Amino acid sequence: MTNYTNYEVEDFLHDDFFIDWVLKGTDEHNTFWSEWLLNNPDKKPVVENARFIVSAVTVKPLDTTLNDTEVDEIVEYVKSRLQHKADDYNVVSLKFYQSKYFKVAAMLLVLVSIGFLFVKLKPTRSPQLQQQVNTLNSEYLSVINTSAKSKVVQMSDGSLAVLKPGSGLKYLRSFAKKRDVILDGEAFFEVHKNPTIPFLVHSNDMVVRVLGTSFTVRSQKDKQDFKVIVNTGKVLVYDNKKAAAGTNNENSVTLVPNQQVTYQPQQLKFKKETLPVPLILSEEIAQKEFTFDNTPFSVIVEKISKVYDVNIEYDKAKLGNISLNASISRKPLDEKVKLICTAVNASFEFIDGRIIISAQNQEHIQPITK
C-alpha cells in the first residue's frame, strides 16, 4: 500500500485509490481512510482540500482545446478570486499549486460550479463572471466529514445537521432569503421553524422540503436508493427534475412522524412505509427517554450523545455526578444541551463538529422543569 504520510493536495489528486474513495466510497476505502486519518490527524486539512476538489469537479469532453498559455491565464484569474482564509471550521479552504493537473482541476471546479460551458476565455475579465465567482466564494460554506465519527454542523438560523462519516454538506452562509443545503451522503437534520422560508435539502435530483422538523436523509452517488426518515413534523419529498417538468404528483410524497420513503430511480417510484417501531426521537418515545428524575449529569449526557450520535466532551470529575431533574424531550439538540448546562452552571460550544461543555462554578445548580 502507498505511503501517504508525505502527500500534499497535488499528490492526492494523482492517486487512483484516493480518487476512487471520494467517488465510490466502498467499505474497503472507508475503512482504510478512516483508520489512516485517525493515525495521521495532521494530514486532515490536506485530505479535506483534495477531497473537496475531486468531489466538485465533473470532467466533460471539451469542445475547445486550450494551450498552456491560456491554461495559465485562467488559473491565475481563478487563484486571484478564490484564495481566501477559512473564517470558521466549516469552511474548506483551497490551496492552489502549480502542477498542470491541478491547474485544470481548479479551472473545472469554478467553471462547472457556476454553470458555464468551458470555452476559450480572453484576458479581459468579464464583470458577470467575476460577480458569480465572488458569489460562489462568499455565500457558501462546505463541510466534508472524513473522520470516523459524526459531526455537528450548526447553520446561521440555528438549524443543525449531524453529518455522518464519509458525507459532505454545502450550505448558504446566510439563510436570510432562502435556506438551501446540498447533501452527499447521510445526515440527521433538526430544522428551526420559519414558515416564511422553507428549508430545502438537495441531493442529486431529489429535494426534501420542510418548515420545521427533524428527519434523516440518506443519499450517495454510488448507490441507487434515496431515503428519508421523519422523526417529528412533516416533510415533502420530490424529484426536482420531474417537478420542474410539470409531471404529476406521483413524483412526490408527504411524510409524517415514524414514516420513511425510499425512492428507487430504476423503477421511477417512491416506496412509502410506516415504521413498525416508533423512532426514539418521535414525541411518544422521546417523552420517556428524555425525562430525568434525580439523574446524574453523566447519564443525561450519555443519553444525548448516543441518541443523536454526537461527540460531547466535558469534565466528568466536576460535572458527572451532579444530579438533575429534567424534562427536555421537546427541545432540539442544542437547546437540550443548553438547558442541562444552565442547570450545572456550565457553558458549551460547537468546535470542529463536537460539543464541548466547559464547567464553571458549580455552587448554584438548578433543576430543569421546562
PDB file of N, CA and C in Angstrom, residues 160-206:
ATOM      1  N   LEU A 160     -29.612  22.471  12.792  1.00  0.00           N
ATOM      2  CA  LEU A 160     -28.447  21.608  12.963  1.00  0.00           C
ATOM      3  C   LEU A 160     -28.483  20.444  11.989  1.00  0.00           C
ATOM      4  N   ALA A 161     -27.299  20.003  11.598  1.00  0.00           N
ATOM      5  CA  ALA A 161     -27.151  18.765  10.841  1.00  0.00           C
ATOM      6  C   ALA A 161     -26.102  17.917  11.540  1.00  0.00           C
ATOM      7  N   VAL A 162     -26.425  16.658  11.776  1.00  0.00           N
ATOM      8  CA  VAL A 162     -25.436  15.707  12.289  1.00  0.00           C
ATOM      9  C   VAL A 162     -24.947  14.924  11.076  1.00  0.00           C
ATOM     10  N   LEU A 163     -23.751  15.279  10.615  1.00  0.00           N
ATOM     11  CA  LEU A 163     -23.208  14.756   9.362  1.00  0.00           C
ATOM     12  C   LEU A 163     -22.445  13.461   9.615  1.00  0.00           C
ATOM     13  N   LYS A 164     -22.883  12.399   8.956  1.00  0.00           N
ATOM     14  CA  LYS A 164     -22.294  11.080   9.179  1.00  0.00           C
ATOM     15  C   LYS A 164     -20.921  10.962   8.500  1.00  0.00           C
ATOM     16  N   PRO A 165     -20.077  10.028   8.959  1.00  0.00           N
ATOM     17  CA  PRO A 165     -18.752   9.830   8.350  1.00  0.00           C
ATOM     18  C   PRO A 165     -18.848   9.572   6.850  1.00  0.00           C
ATOM     19  N   GLY A 166     -17.925  10.169   6.102  1.00  0.00           N
ATOM     20  CA  GLY A 166     -17.898   9.987   4.656  1.00  0.00           C
ATOM     21  C   GLY A 166     -18.893  10.839   3.905  1.00  0.00           C
ATOM     22  N   SER A 167     -19.589  11.751   4.595  1.00  0.00           N
ATOM     23  CA  SER A 167     -20.612  12.584   3.963  1.00  0.00           C
ATOM     24  C   SER A 167     -20.149  14.024   3.829  1.00  0.00           C
ATOM     25  N   GLY A 168     -20.802  14.765   2.932  1.00  0.00           N
ATOM     26  CA  GLY A 168     -20.469  16.165   2.711  1.00  0.00           C
ATOM     27  C   GLY A 168     -21.720  17.025   2.710  1.00  0.00           C
ATOM     28  N   LEU A 169     -21.594  18.258   3.192  1.00  0.00           N
ATOM     29  CA  LEU A 169     -22.718  19.195   3.249  1.00  0.00           C
ATOM     30  C   LEU A 169     -22.253  20.568   2.796  1.00  0.00           C
ATOM     31  N   LYS A 170     -23.036  21.179   1.900  1.00  0.00           N
ATOM     32  CA  LYS A 170     -22.773  22.534   1.438  1.00  0.00           C
ATOM     33  C   LYS A 170     -24.015  23.362   1.721  1.00  0.00           C
ATOM     34  N   TYR A 171     -23.835  24.547   2.330  1.00  0.00           N
ATOM     35  CA  TYR A 171     -24.994  25.338   2.713  1.00  0.00           C
ATOM     36  C   TYR A 171     -24.663  26.832   2.648  1.00  0.00           C
ATOM     37  N   LEU A 172     -25.708  27.633   2.534  1.00  0.00           N
ATOM     38  CA  LEU A 172     -25.538  29.077   2.442  1.00  0.00           C
ATOM     39  C   LEU A 172     -25.012  29.642   3.760  1.00  0.00           C
ATOM     40  N   ARG A 173     -24.119  30.596   3.643  1.00  0.00           N
ATOM     41  CA  ARG A 173     -23.584  31.254   4.836  1.00  0.00           C
ATOM     42  C   ARG A 173     -24.705  31.963   5.604  1.00  0.00           C
ATOM     43  N   SER A 174     -25.651  32.562   4.867  1.00  0.00           N
ATOM     44  CA  SER A 174     -26.782  33.257   5.468  1.00  0.00           C
ATOM     45  C   SER A 174     -28.081  32.667   4.941  1.00  0.00           C
ATOM     46  N   PHE A 175     -29.046  32.484   5.848  1.00  0.00           N
ATOM     47  CA  PHE A 175     -30.368  31.976   5.469  1.00  0.00           C
ATOM     48  C   PHE A 175     -31.400  33.110   5.450  1.00  0.00           C
ATOM     49  N   ALA A 176     -30.951  34.321   5.222  1.00  0.00           N
ATOM     50  CA  ALA A 176     -31.860  35.465   5.270  1.00  0.00           C
ATOM     51  C   ALA A 176     -32.925  35.406   4.179  1.00  0.00           C
ATOM     52  N   LYS A 177     -32.566  34.898   2.981  1.00  0.00           N
ATOM     53  CA  LYS A 177     -33.502  34.883   1.855  1.00  0.00           C
ATOM     54  C   LYS A 177     -33.973  33.479   1.501  1.00  0.00           C
ATOM     55  N   LYS A 178     -33.109  32.506   1.658  1.00  0.00           N
ATOM     56  CA  LYS A 178     -33.501  31.121   1.414  1.00  0.00           C
ATOM     57  C   LYS A 178     -32.649  30.195   2.269  1.00  0.00           C
ATOM     58  N   ARG A 179     -33.190  28.991   2.501  1.00  0.00           N
ATOM     59  CA  ARG A 179     -32.491  28.015   3.345  1.00  0.00           C
ATOM     60  C   ARG A 179     -32.301  26.736   2.519  1.00  0.00           C
ATOM     61  N   ASP A 180     -31.253  26.725   1.723  1.00  0.00           N
ATOM     62  CA  ASP A 180     -30.960  25.597   0.853  1.00  0.00           C
ATOM     63  C   ASP A 180     -29.648  24.947   1.275  1.00  0.00           C
ATOM     64  N   VAL A 181     -29.645  23.612   1.358  1.00  0.00           N
ATOM     65  CA  VAL A 181     -28.418  22.870   1.624  1.00  0.00           C
ATOM     66  C   VAL A 181     -28.296  21.759   0.593  1.00  0.00           C
ATOM     67  N   ILE A 182     -27.066  21.333   0.335  1.00  0.00           N
ATOM     68  CA  ILE A 182     -26.791  20.256  -0.616  1.00  0.00           C
ATOM     69  C   ILE A 182     -26.076  19.143   0.136  1.00  0.00           C
ATOM     70  N   LEU A 183     -26.635  17.945   0.083  1.00  0.00           N
ATOM     71  CA  LEU A 183     -26.096  16.817   0.846  1.00  0.00           C
ATOM     72  C   LEU A 183     -25.602  15.725  -0.077  1.00  0.00           C
ATOM     73  N   ASP A 184     -24.412  15.201   0.239  1.00  0.00           N
ATOM     74  CA  ASP A 184     -23.896  13.998  -0.403  1.00  0.00           C
ATOM     75  C   ASP A 184     -23.570  13.008   0.713  1.00  0.00           C
ATOM     76  N   GLY A 185     -24.435  12.022   0.902  1.00  0.00           N
ATOM     77  CA  GLY A 185     -24.211  11.068   1.971  1.00  0.00           C
ATOM     78  C   GLY A 185     -25.399  11.012   2.906  1.00  0.00           C
ATOM     79  N   GLU A 186     -25.141  11.017   4.217  1.00  0.00           N
ATOM     80  CA  GLU A 186     -26.213  10.869   5.205  1.00  0.00           C
ATOM     81  C   GLU A 186     -26.076  11.915   6.301  1.00  0.00           C
ATOM     82  N   ALA A 187     -27.208  12.471   6.701  1.00  0.00           N
ATOM     83  CA  ALA A 187     -27.223  13.447   7.790  1.00  0.00           C
ATOM     84  C   ALA A 187     -28.585  13.435   8.474  1.00  0.00           C
ATOM     85  N   PHE A 188     -28.569  13.704   9.776  1.00  0.00           N
ATOM     86  CA  PHE A 188     -29.792  13.917  10.536  1.00  0.00           C
ATOM     87  C   PHE A 188     -29.967  15.416  10.708  1.00  0.00           C
ATOM     88  N   PHE A 189     -31.156  15.947  10.400  1.00  0.00           N
ATOM     89  CA  PHE A 189     -31.406  17.377  10.465  1.00  0.00           C
ATOM     90  C   PHE A 189     -32.429  17.699  11.555  1.00  0.00           C
ATOM     91  N   GLU A 190     -32.163  18.766  12.305  1.00  0.00           N
ATOM     92  CA  GLU A 190     -33.158  19.395  13.169  1.00  0.00           C
ATOM     93  C   GLU A 190     -33.310  20.828  12.684  1.00  0.00           C
ATOM     94  N   VAL A 191     -34.466  21.122  12.108  1.00  0.00           N
ATOM     95  CA  VAL A 191     -34.674  22.404  11.429  1.00  0.00           C
ATOM     96  C   VAL A 191     -35.498  23.338  12.301  1.00  0.00           C
ATOM     97  N   HIS A 192     -34.978  24.552  12.521  1.00  0.00           N
ATOM     98  CA  HIS A 192     -35.733  25.557  13.255  1.00  0.00           C
ATOM     99  C   HIS A 192     -36.883  26.072  12.396  1.00  0.00           C
ATOM    100  N   LYS A 193     -38.018  26.283  13.015  1.00  0.00           N
ATOM    101  CA  LYS A 193     -39.210  26.681  12.268  1.00  0.00           C
ATOM    102  C   LYS A 193     -39.087  28.108  11.731  1.00  0.00           C
ATOM    103  N   ASN A 194     -39.466  28.263  10.471  1.00  0.00           N
ATOM    104  CA  ASN A 194     -39.563  29.571   9.828  1.00  0.00           C
ATOM    105  C   ASN A 194     -40.547  29.426   8.675  1.00  0.00           C
ATOM    106  N   PRO A 195     -41.848  29.651   8.930  1.00  0.00           N
ATOM    107  CA  PRO A 195     -42.881  29.427   7.912  1.00  0.00           C
ATOM    108  C   PRO A 195     -42.682  30.235   6.638  1.00  0.00           C
ATOM    109  N   THR A 196     -41.958  31.340   6.716  1.00  0.00           N
ATOM    110  CA  THR A 196     -41.788  32.192   5.531  1.00  0.00           C
ATOM    111  C   THR A 196     -40.656  31.725   4.626  1.00  0.00           C
ATOM    112  N   ILE A 197     -39.717  30.924   5.165  1.00  0.00           N
ATOM    113  CA  ILE A 197     -38.593  30.450   4.356  1.00  0.00           C
ATOM    114  C   ILE A 197     -38.455  28.936   4.536  1.00  0.00           C
ATOM    115  N   PRO A 198     -38.931  28.139   3.592  1.00  0.00           N
ATOM    116  CA  PRO A 198     -38.801  26.682   3.706  1.00  0.00           C
ATOM    117  C   PRO A 198     -37.337  26.263   3.724  1.00  0.00           C
ATOM    118  N   PHE A 199     -37.079  25.136   4.375  1.00  0.00           N
ATOM    119  CA  PHE A 199     -35.746  24.544   4.424  1.00  0.00           C
ATOM    120  C   PHE A 199     -35.712  23.431   3.379  1.00  0.00           C
ATOM    121  N   LEU A 200     -34.772  23.514   2.431  1.00  0.00           N
ATOM    122  CA  LEU A 200     -34.695  22.554   1.334  1.00  0.00           C
ATOM    123  C   LEU A 200     -33.377  21.797   1.377  1.00  0.00           C
ATOM    124  N   VAL A 201     -33.461  20.471   1.386  1.00  0.00           N
ATOM    125  CA  VAL A 201     -32.271  19.626   1.296  1.00  0.00           C
ATOM    126  C   VAL A 201     -32.226  19.049  -0.117  1.00  0.00           C
ATOM    127  N   HIS A 202     -31.173  19.393  -0.868  1.00  0.00           N
ATOM    128  CA  HIS A 202     -30.998  18.908  -2.237  1.00  0.00           C
ATOM    129  C   HIS A 202     -29.976  17.771  -2.236  1.00  0.00           C
ATOM    130  N   SER A 203     -30.298  16.699  -2.948  1.00  0.00           N
ATOM    131  CA  SER A 203     -29.356  15.596  -3.101  1.00  0.00           C
ATOM    132  C   SER A 203     -29.581  14.965  -4.468  1.00  0.00           C
ATOM    133  N   ASN A 204     -28.634  15.202  -5.377  1.00  0.00           N
ATOM    134  CA  ASN A 204     -28.818  14.821  -6.770  1.00  0.00           C
ATOM    135  C   ASN A 204     -30.100  15.472  -7.291  1.00  0.00           C
ATOM    136  N   ASP A 205     -31.055  14.708  -7.811  1.00  0.00           N
ATOM    137  CA  ASP A 205     -32.303  15.289  -8.319  1.00  0.00           C
ATOM    138  C   ASP A 205     -33.395  15.371  -7.262  1.00  0.00           C
ATOM    139  N   MET A 206     -33.141  14.825  -6.072  1.00  0.00           N
ATOM    140  CA  MET A 206     -34.168  14.767  -5.041  1.00  0.00           C
ATOM    141  C   MET A 206     -34.115  15.988  -4.125  1.00  0.00           C
TER     142      MET A 206
END
